C-alpha positions as a printed NumPy array, in Angstrom:
array([[ -6.404,  -8.103,  54.224],
       [ -6.692,  -4.503,  55.404],
       [ -7.362,  -1.427,  53.289],
       [ -3.687,  -0.515,  52.996],
       [ -2.79 ,  -3.961,  51.737],
       [ -5.639,  -3.871,  49.198],
       [ -4.394,  -0.528,  47.858],
       [ -0.842,  -1.878,  47.563],
       [ -2.048,  -5.011,  45.756],
       [ -4.185,  -2.989,  43.364],
       [ -1.298,  -0.617,  42.625],
       [  1.011,  -3.579,  41.998],
       [ -1.475,  -5.152,  39.572],
       [ -1.934,  -1.85 ,  37.727],
       [  1.819,  -1.446,  37.311],
       [  2.178,  -5.096,  36.281],
       [ -0.537,  -4.759,  33.649],
       [  0.995,  -1.538,  32.334],
       [  4.432,  -3.14 ,  32.016],
       [  2.903,  -6.235,  30.418],
       [  1.028,  -4.099,  27.899],
       [  4.133,  -2.09 ,  27.   ],
       [  6.229,  -5.255,  26.666],
       [  3.585,  -6.867,  24.469],
       [  3.641,  -3.875,  22.127],
       [  7.41 ,  -4.187,  21.833],
       [  7.729,  -7.955,  21.47 ],
       [  4.936,  -8.809,  19.016],
       [  6.067,  -8.869,  15.353],
       [  5.479,  -5.686,  13.336],
       [  3.862,  -5.816,   9.918],
       [  4.814,  -2.333,   8.719],
       [  5.595,  -3.063,   5.073],
       [  3.517,  -4.537,   2.279],
       [ -0.062,  -4.459,   3.548],
       [  1.046,  -2.815,   6.831],
       [ -1.561,  -4.376,   9.122],
       [  0.181,  -2.868,  12.152],
       [ -0.574,   0.603,  10.816],
       [ -4.057,  -0.465,   9.708],
       [ -4.984,  -1.34 ,  13.272],
       [ -3.815,   2.023,  14.592],
       [ -5.61 ,   4.02 ,  11.91 ],
       [ -8.844,   2.035,  12.077],
       [ -9.32 ,   2.357,  15.817],
       [ -8.454,   6.062,  15.713],
       [-11.153,   6.757,  13.112],
       [-14.081,   8.727,  14.529],
       [-17.186,   6.628,  15.135],
       [-20.044,   6.641,  12.64 ],
       [-18.075,   8.401,   9.912],
       [-17.692,   5.379,   7.592],
       [-20.478,   3.891,   5.454],
       [-18.586,   1.376,   3.271],
       [-16.341,  -1.326,   4.674],
       [-13.772,  -3.301,   2.668],
       [-12.563,  -6.723,   3.804],
       [-10.494,  -9.468,   2.217],
       [ -6.921, -10.089,   1.153],
       [ -4.043,  -7.81 ,   0.152],
       [ -5.547,  -7.429,  -3.329],
       [ -7.917,  -4.894,  -1.763],
       [ -5.263,  -3.175,   0.324],
       [ -3.919,  -2.066,  -3.047],
       [ -7.011,  -2.611,  -5.192],
       [ -9.647,  -0.068,  -4.099],
       [ -8.581,   3.331,  -2.789],
       [-10.811,   4.676,  -0.018],
       [ -9.097,   8.043,  -0.381],
       [-10.106,   8.286,  -4.023],
       [-13.644,   7.072,  -3.24 ],
       [-13.95 ,  10.001,  -0.852],
       [-12.165,  12.564,  -3.013],
       [-13.971,  11.8  ,  -6.271],
       [-17.308,  10.321,  -5.153],
       [-17.861,  11.537,  -1.595],
       [-18.014,   7.928,  -0.359],
       [-16.614,   7.43 ,   3.127],
       [-15.004,   3.985,   3.172],
       [-12.366,   2.189,   5.202],
       [-10.383,  -0.856,   4.119],
       [ -9.831,  -3.546,   6.732],
       [ -8.343,  -5.846,   4.096],
       [ -5.058,  -7.454,   5.146],
       [ -2.437,  -9.713,   3.615],
       [ -3.751, -13.274,   3.15 ],
       [ -6.748, -12.471,   5.334],
       [ -8.723, -15.608,   6.272],
       [-12.471, -15.248,   5.845],
       [-12.893, -15.667,   9.595],
       [-10.738, -12.572,  10.168],
       [-12.813, -10.804,   7.528],
       [-15.87 , -11.716,   9.594],
       [-14.178, -10.202,  12.663],
       [-13.439,  -6.95 ,  10.84 ],
       [-17.025,  -6.87 ,   9.601],
       [-18.221,  -7.078,  13.216],
       [-15.837,  -4.302,  14.24 ],
       [-16.821,  -2.096,  11.298],
       [-20.475,  -2.481,  12.227],
       [-19.751,  -1.897,  15.931],
       [-17.83 ,   1.311,  15.38 ],
       [-19.218,   2.728,  12.133],
       [-22.489,   3.246,  10.266],
       [-21.913,   0.557,   7.641],
       [-24.344,   0.357,   4.73 ],
       [-22.284,  -1.74 ,   2.282],
       [-19.311,  -4.095,   2.404],
       [-16.971,  -5.089,  -0.421],
       [-15.381,  -8.527,  -0.055],
       [-12.487,  -9.909,  -2.101],
       [-12.89 , -13.622,  -2.828],
       [ -9.2  , -14.555,  -3.195],
       [ -8.82 , -16.472,   0.034],
       [-11.838, -18.717,  -0.435],
       [ -9.536, -21.104,  -2.289],
       [ -6.649, -20.954,   0.185],
       [ -6.156, -23.32 ,   3.144],
       [ -6.066, -21.762,   6.6  ],
       [ -2.659, -21.071,   8.166],
       [ -2.007, -19.989,  11.727],
       [  0.315, -17.098,  10.814],
       [ -2.483, -15.472,   8.819],
       [ -4.679, -15.389,  11.908],
       [ -1.882, -14.068,  14.113],
       [ -1.622, -10.898,  12.005],
       [ -5.131,  -9.979,  13.124],
       [ -5.189, -11.515,  16.586],
       [ -1.856, -10.02 ,  17.637],
       [ -2.615,  -6.495,  16.459],
       [ -6.32 ,  -5.998,  17.24 ],
       [ -7.153,  -4.506,  20.654],
       [ -9.288,  -6.5  ,  23.043],
       [-13.023,  -6.372,  22.399],
       [-16.015,  -8.689,  22.581],
       [-15.595,  -9.345,  18.87 ],
       [-11.966, -10.339,  19.322],
       [-13.075, -12.818,  21.988],
       [-15.612, -14.192,  19.501],
       [-12.854, -14.552,  16.898],
       [-10.615, -16.34 ,  19.412],
       [-13.448, -18.685,  20.31 ],
       [-14.095, -19.536,  16.656],
       [-10.411, -19.913,  15.775],
       [ -9.769, -22.151,  18.794],
       [-12.1  , -24.762,  17.319],
       [ -9.509, -25.476,  14.618],
       [ -6.948, -28.223,  15.178],
       [ -3.992, -26.105,  14.046],
       [ -4.77 , -23.105,  16.242],
       [ -2.524, -21.794,  19.004],
       [ -3.628, -21.851,  22.625],
       [ -6.366, -19.502,  23.753],
       [ -3.931, -18.05 ,  26.288],
       [ -1.46 , -17.026,  23.57 ],
       [ -4.25 , -15.271,  21.676],
       [ -5.288, -13.407,  24.824],
       [ -1.715, -12.698,  25.926],
       [  0.573, -12.636,  22.834],
       [  3.622, -11.967,  25.016],
       [  3.468, -15.635,  26.02 ],
       [  4.259, -16.546,  22.404],
       [  6.742, -13.818,  21.551],
       [  8.728, -13.233,  24.765],
       [ 11.676, -15.136,  23.235],
       [ 11.997, -12.483,  20.485],
       [ 14.197, -10.35 ,  22.726],
       [ 17.308, -11.258,  20.729],
       [ 15.555, -10.328,  17.452],
       [ 14.317,  -6.903,  18.504],
       [ 15.274,  -3.99 ,  16.287],
       [ 14.886,  -0.23 ,  16.442],
       [ 11.599,  -0.589,  14.526],
       [ 10.03 ,  -2.507,  17.42 ],
       [ 10.272,   0.678,  19.483],
       [  9.803,   3.353,  16.82 ],
       [  7.363,   1.851,  14.279],
       [  4.511,   4.197,  15.177],
       [  6.452,   7.062,  13.59 ],
       [  6.822,   5.288,  10.251],
       [  3.322,   5.355,   8.797],
       [  3.462,   7.72 ,   5.83 ],
       [  1.824,   5.629,   3.092],
       [ -1.42 ,   4.233,   4.548],
       [ -4.648,   6.199,   4.153],
       [ -8.022,   4.776,   5.261],
       [ -6.435,   1.294,   5.334],
       [ -4.983,   1.448,   1.814],
       [ -1.444,   1.517,   0.509],
       [ -0.911,   2.639,  -3.084],
       [  1.452,   0.431,  -5.091],
       [  4.45 ,   2.441,  -6.256],
       [  6.093,   0.085,  -8.73 ],
       [  5.342,  -1.191, -12.238],
       [  5.529,  -4.789, -13.36 ],
       [  6.352,  -4.196, -17.013],
       [  6.211,  -7.939, -17.676],
       [  2.603,  -8.329, -16.53 ],
       [  0.575, -10.174, -19.16 ],
       [ -3.047,  -9.432, -20.025],
       [ -3.452, -13.026, -21.232],
       [ -2.405, -14.382, -17.826],
       [ -4.85 , -12.1  , -16.032],
       [ -7.865, -12.501, -18.297],
       [ -9.326, -15.972, -17.723],
       [-11.958, -15.871, -20.48 ],
       [-10.194, -18.371, -22.739],
       [ -9.133, -20.821, -20.033],
       [-10.641, -24.244, -19.566],
       [-11.823, -24.56 , -15.948],
       [ -9.981, -27.15 , -13.859],
       [-12.598, -29.393, -12.18 ],
       [-10.144, -30.179,  -9.367],
       [-10.158, -26.598,  -8.084],
       [-12.401, -26.355,  -5.015],
       [-13.028, -23.82 ,  -2.28 ],
       [-11.587, -24.505,   1.153],
       [-14.312, -25.793,   3.464],
       [-13.214, -23.724,   6.469],
       [-13.011, -20.563,   4.378],
       [-16.423, -21.238,   2.897],
       [-17.938, -21.76 ,   6.353],
       [-16.482, -18.446,   7.527],
       [-17.733, -16.723,   4.38 ],
       [-21.234, -17.961,   5.179],
       [-20.94 , -16.22 ,   8.557],
       [-20.187, -12.984,   6.691],
       [-23.216, -13.434,   4.459],
       [-25.485, -14.276,   7.39 ],
       [-24.361, -11.261,   9.395],
       [-24.875,  -8.892,   6.475],
       [-28.361, -10.293,   5.91 ],
       [-29.256,  -9.893,   9.598],
       [-27.947,  -6.33 ,   9.724],
       [-29.312,  -5.289,   6.303],
       [-25.809,  -4.525,   5.031],
       [-25.289,  -4.795,   1.279],
       [-22.516,  -7.265,   0.358],
       [-20.611,  -6.962,  -2.929],
       [-18.128,  -9.636,  -4.022],
       [-15.169,  -8.646,  -6.173],
       [-11.994, -10.148,  -7.57 ],
       [ -9.2  ,  -7.796,  -8.573],
       [ -6.837,  -8.539, -11.492],
       [ -4.515, -11.379, -10.476],
       [ -2.292, -13.392, -12.813],
       [ -2.422, -16.468, -10.546],
       [ -6.232, -16.532, -10.648],
       [ -8.019, -19.255, -12.618],
       [-11.186, -19.645, -14.67 ],
       [-12.401, -22.362, -12.299],
       [-12.175, -19.895,  -9.409],
       [-14.056, -17.247, -11.368],
       [-16.814, -19.742, -12.169],
       [-16.905, -20.995,  -8.57 ],
       [-17.252, -17.501,  -7.158],
       [-19.992, -16.685,  -9.641],
       [-21.897, -19.805,  -8.626],
       [-21.47 , -18.882,  -4.956],
       [-22.689, -15.344,  -5.575],
       [-25.695, -16.613,  -7.517],
       [-26.57 , -19.032,  -4.719],
       [-26.764, -16.168,  -2.222],
       [-28.172, -13.588,  -4.631],
       [-25.057, -11.404,  -4.365],
       [-23.395,  -9.23 ,  -7.011],
       [-19.98 , -10.499,  -8.133],
       [-17.618,  -8.324, -10.179],
       [-14.584, -10.204, -11.456],
       [-11.836,  -8.062, -12.962],
       [-10.188, -11.126, -14.423],
       [-12.943, -11.193, -17.043],
       [-12.268,  -9.402, -20.322],
       [-15.473,  -7.381, -20.197],
       [-14.593,  -5.81 , -16.847],
       [-10.925,  -5.322, -17.73 ],
       [-11.973,  -3.407, -20.816],
       [-14.513,  -1.414, -18.819],
       [-11.763,   0.017, -16.591],
       [ -9.297,   0.525, -19.455],
       [ -6.837,  -1.95 , -17.952],
       [ -3.251,  -1.81 , -19.248],
       [ -1.278,  -4.799, -17.935],
       [  2.138,  -3.272, -18.623],
       [  1.335,  -0.087, -16.67 ],
       [ -1.266,  -0.986, -14.051],
       [  0.245,  -3.877, -12.058],
       [  2.589,  -3.583,  -9.062],
       [  3.525,  -7.275,  -9.246],
       [  1.83 , -10.331, -10.672],
       [ -1.091, -10.212,  -8.231],
       [ -1.461,  -6.589,  -7.075],
       [ -2.41 ,  -3.351,  -8.785],
       [ -0.269,  -0.244,  -8.59 ],
       [ -1.666,   3.264,  -8.141],
       [ -2.711,   3.513, -11.781],
       [ -4.619,   0.259, -11.808],
       [ -6.068,   0.962,  -8.372],
       [ -7.503,   4.284,  -9.497],
       [ -9.101,   2.667, -12.547],
       [-10.756,  -0.062, -10.494],
       [-11.74 ,   2.432,  -7.782],
       [-13.478,   4.661, -10.308],
       [-15.494,   1.688, -11.524],
       [-16.493,   0.704,  -7.986],
       [-17.214,   4.3  ,  -6.979],
       [-19.677,   4.663,  -9.843],
       [-21.156,   1.246,  -9.017],
       [-21.712,   2.102,  -5.348],
       [-23.273,   5.466,  -6.158],
       [-25.627,   3.839,  -8.667],
       [-26.808,   0.951,  -6.501],
       [-26.827,   2.284,  -2.924],
       [-27.892,   5.417,  -1.073],
       [-24.709,   6.841,   0.426],
       [-23.915,  10.216,   1.97 ],
       [-21.499,  12.692,   0.429],
       [-18.932,  13.017,   3.213],
       [-17.124,  15.841,   1.443],
       [-19.893,  17.98 ,   2.889],
       [-19.584,  16.519,   6.393],
       [-18.151,  18.535,   9.301],
       [-15.972,  15.47 ,   9.961],
       [-14.288,  15.746,   6.56 ],
       [-10.535,  15.964,   7.187],
       [ -9.164,  18.352,   4.564],
       [ -5.625,  18.052,   5.917],
       [ -5.598,  14.269,   5.635],
       [ -7.051,  14.494,   2.139],
       [ -4.29 ,  16.856,   1.066],
       [ -1.656,  14.461,   2.439],
       [ -3.365,  11.666,   0.531],
       [ -3.246,  13.665,  -2.701],
       [  0.467,  14.301,  -2.224],
       [  1.091,  10.591,  -1.628],
       [ -0.97 ,   9.708,  -4.693],
       [  0.954,  12.199,  -6.82 ],
       [  4.272,  10.77 ,  -5.661],
       [  3.114,   7.242,  -6.429],
       [  2.215,   8.306,  -9.973],
       [  5.712,   9.726, -10.276],
       [  7.173,   6.412,  -9.078],
       [  5.125,   4.391, -11.575],
       [  5.901,   6.504, -14.629],
       [  7.852,   4.536, -17.249],
       [  7.821,   7.022, -20.136],
       [ 10.61 ,   9.629, -20.114],
       [  8.369,  12.401, -21.472],
       [  5.67 ,  11.885, -18.844],
       [  8.252,  11.657, -16.09 ],
       [  9.84 ,  15.001, -16.941],
       [  6.376,  16.566, -17.008],
       [  5.514,  15.149, -13.571],
       [  8.734,  16.547, -12.116],
       [  7.364,  20.034, -12.828],
       [  5.776,  20.299,  -9.398],
       [  6.644,  23.137,  -6.999],
       [  6.581,  20.627,  -4.142],
       [  9.639,  18.917,  -5.564],
       [ 13.297,  19.832,  -5.513],
       [ 15.337,  17.85 ,  -8.   ],
       [ 18.917,  16.651,  -7.782],
       [ 20.411,  15.692, -11.142],
       [ 23.759,  14.079, -11.823],
       [ 25.355,  12.581, -14.917],
       [ 27.04 ,   9.211, -14.433],
       [ 26.978,   7.856, -17.978],
       [ 26.552,   9.052, -21.549],
       [ 23.027,   9.323, -22.923],
       [ 23.443,  12.434, -25.086],
       [ 22.932,  10.814, -28.477],
       [ 19.419,   9.706, -27.535],
       [ 18.305,  13.006, -25.981],
       [ 15.986,  14.741, -28.446],
       [ 15.23 ,  18.44 , -28.756],
       [ 11.766,  17.827, -27.289],
       [ 13.263,  16.223, -24.185],
       [ 15.83 ,  18.996, -23.956],
       [ 12.986,  21.537, -23.764],
       [ 11.336,  19.566, -20.965],
       [ 14.483,  19.521, -18.832],
       [ 14.999,  23.224, -19.483],
       [ 11.543,  23.792, -18.009],
       [ 12.832,  22.133, -14.823],
       [ 15.669,  24.649, -14.592],
       [ 18.521,  22.994, -16.507],
       [ 20.448,  25.641, -18.453],
       [ 22.964,  23.497, -20.346],
       [ 22.363,  21.446, -23.488],
       [ 22.252,  17.869, -22.22 ],
       [ 22.72 ,  16.548, -25.743],
       [ 26.256,  17.985, -25.693],
       [ 27.492,  16.42 , -22.45 ],
       [ 29.56 ,  13.521, -23.82 ],
       [ 32.846,  13.365, -21.944],
       [ 31.69 ,  15.91 , -19.352],
       [ 30.502,  15.662, -15.753],
       [ 27.296,  17.456, -14.77 ],
       [ 25.378,  18.008, -11.522],
       [ 22.533,  20.324, -10.547],
       [ 19.963,  21.199,  -7.915],
       [ 16.687,  22.453,  -9.381],
       [ 13.927,  24.311,  -7.549],
       [ 10.775,  25.968,  -8.907],
       [ 11.983,  25.832, -12.503],
       [ 15.42 ,  27.307, -11.797],
       [ 18.907,  25.988, -11.059],
       [ 19.949,  26.629,  -7.449],
       [ 23.234,  24.862,  -8.169],
       [ 24.569,  23.748, -11.537],
       [ 28.046,  22.674, -12.572],
       [ 29.615,  21.148, -15.683],
       [ 33.29 ,  20.245, -15.95 ],
       [ 35.77 ,  17.629, -17.131],
       [ 36.488,  16.322, -13.603],
       [ 34.111,  14.492, -11.226],
       [ 31.778,  16.712,  -9.164],
       [ 30.659,  16.39 ,  -5.568],
       [ 28.686,  19.143,  -3.864],
       [ 26.811,  19.528,  -0.576],
       [ 23.408,  21.133,  -1.033],
       [ 20.605,  22.447,   1.183],
       [ 16.924,  21.896,   0.442],
       [ 14.394,  24.69 ,   0.944],
       [ 13.057,  23.023,   4.123],
       [ 16.499,  23.061,   5.768],
       [ 17.412,  19.426,   5.151],
       [ 20.638,  18.663,   3.33 ],
       [ 21.94 ,  16.339,   0.647],
       [ 24.853,  15.541,  -1.641],
       [ 24.876,  15.556,  -5.432],
       [ 27.826,  14.182,  -7.353],
       [ 28.729,  13.334, -10.925],
       [ 31.171,  10.472, -11.454],
       [ 31.501,   7.051, -13.04 ],
       [ 31.938,   5.175,  -9.755],
       [ 29.879,   2.074,  -9.086],
       [ 27.438,   2.275,  -7.448],
       [ 26.488,   5.817,  -8.353],
       [ 25.61 ,   7.686,  -5.161],
       [ 23.534,  10.652,  -4.029],
       [ 22.445,  11.555,  -0.525],
       [ 19.383,  13.193,   1.02 ],
       [ 18.037,  13.573,   4.575],
       [ 20.811,  11.428,   6.012],
       [ 20.487,   8.572,   3.52 ],
       [ 22.92 ,   7.422,   0.853],
       [ 21.057,   6.543,  -2.349],
       [ 22.922,   4.099,  -4.635],
       [ 21.611,   4.031,  -8.204],
       [ 21.555,   0.803, -10.208],
       [ 22.06 ,   2.447, -13.608],
       [ 24.487,   4.915, -15.162],
       [ 22.977,   7.805, -17.101],
       [ 21.088,  10.865, -15.899],
       [ 20.355,  10.08 , -12.237],
       [ 17.426,  11.968, -10.699],
       [ 16.386,  12.324,  -7.07 ],
       [ 13.055,  14.09 ,  -6.462],
       [ 12.783,  15.495,  -2.945],
       [  9.376,  16.432,  -1.503],
       [  9.686,  19.674,   0.481],
       [  6.25 ,  19.202,   2.092],
       [  6.723,  15.665,   3.407],
       [ 10.49 ,  16.055,   3.884],
       [ 11.077,  12.742,   2.149],
       [ 12.493,  11.449,  -1.111],
       [  9.519,  11.262,  -3.475],
       [ 11.297,   9.231,  -6.151],
       [ 14.623,   8.086,  -7.531],
       [ 15.112,   7.291, -11.21 ],
       [ 17.654,   7.05 , -14.017],
       [ 17.294,   8.03 , -17.661],
       [ 19.77 ,   5.903, -19.598],
       [ 20.447,   4.254, -22.946],
       [ 20.039,   0.469, -23.1  ],
       [ 22.022,  -1.969, -25.215],
       [ 19.689,  -1.41 , -28.166],
       [ 20.337,   2.32 , -28.068],
       [ 16.87 ,   3.167, -26.723],
       [ 16.383,   5.875, -24.114],
       [ 14.926,   4.242, -20.999],
       [ 13.586,   5.269, -17.599],
       [ 14.019,   3.026, -14.578],
       [ 13.245,   3.543, -10.899],
       [ 15.427,   0.674,  -9.733],
       [ 17.928,   1.555,  -7.019],
       [ 20.102,  -0.509,  -4.737],
       [ 19.382,  -0.669,  -1.024],
       [ 19.317,   2.792,   0.556],
       [ 21.983,   3.144,   3.25 ],
       [ 22.477,   5.351,   6.302],
       [ 24.831,   8.184,   5.439]])
């Protein structure tokens, strides 16, 4: 083969590899909701080297359970969460290796949830399909391939071999997903919903009788031992935690405590009454669903862990570092503020939180609520820019656009209202007052159908150019004034 032929062959291989790489990125499944591991991978490998001192690994309970943004903002602790949904301990071991390879890790927090769960191939694929090639990924593939239920080594190395038949299932997201990450910060996603039915008694395991049949999975335990051994060899502090989880059990708490004692590790279980009380846990306000915290619960647990880390380990204050990203922190604070808005269930608090100059508010009346609207609440809506007396709106239609404490548009009449409006950032929307079902608004090209009739509210964030929240103040069957964030599926306009 002459020089010209060698050049042609090399060029062909380069093009082939480039096409293969692009096709792989398109065809592999995208995990962009929930724990958003697809976005986690992008953010983690874009993080500057040696700027993280605390690593977080484990299941989705820590994606939502400890906020690295708040650790940095309030305590100066630079942390990154590599926790993922249903993360096997072996994948946690892989992320530990990557954290240590790329960062200056002094402590690791590990959630113990998955120690009691059997291994499943799909849980490994979330990590293996999204992580870029590295020596540590090859080590993970080698370890995983020892299991009888694993896929072929070739499919781990070249995921396109497994997913090339997805061509008929491809959607717009497979090509555009990289533009959709607006909620993840340092590997965390704040929960923006409230499980009002969450029960303290189901979360606190203190009064349960332990089930002797509950045992840890042997494969998970073996992988956990690899985590412990690596931390010991590298002089990395390892802290075990369990976040509040209504499907947790006393036997699991006891088993994790015994495991921690055997290795001389700290174990903080927030399913124990003492720790729940220490963080001021409120089951009806702090849970996203039965097993995950929302922003309010996350901040409470994060504050506990931030104080714990500062007390027990020597960590730098990265707020004073030249690598501190003030712009990212400000975006995080905005996201956190919006999540608090989304998890507010008291009408009074909600109206107070709407008083934010970032927000423009669309208001429309779609059902009567006037009899339950007190003078105190009337004053709060006036502070938002409403000029009419909402307690006198029975039989009338009402719609408004509010900005910086003033009404940009406001109309009250006996016939239904529909008006096109423009937000301060140039985006547009539609506000309407009617009794149709579903009740509709529109913003930034999306139709927003409300599930309840009453005073429908859409809060638009002028800085992020997104809808910050959607809610309805209404009167239930018992005559009580309620606030609900439930909406039907948002549609393209």
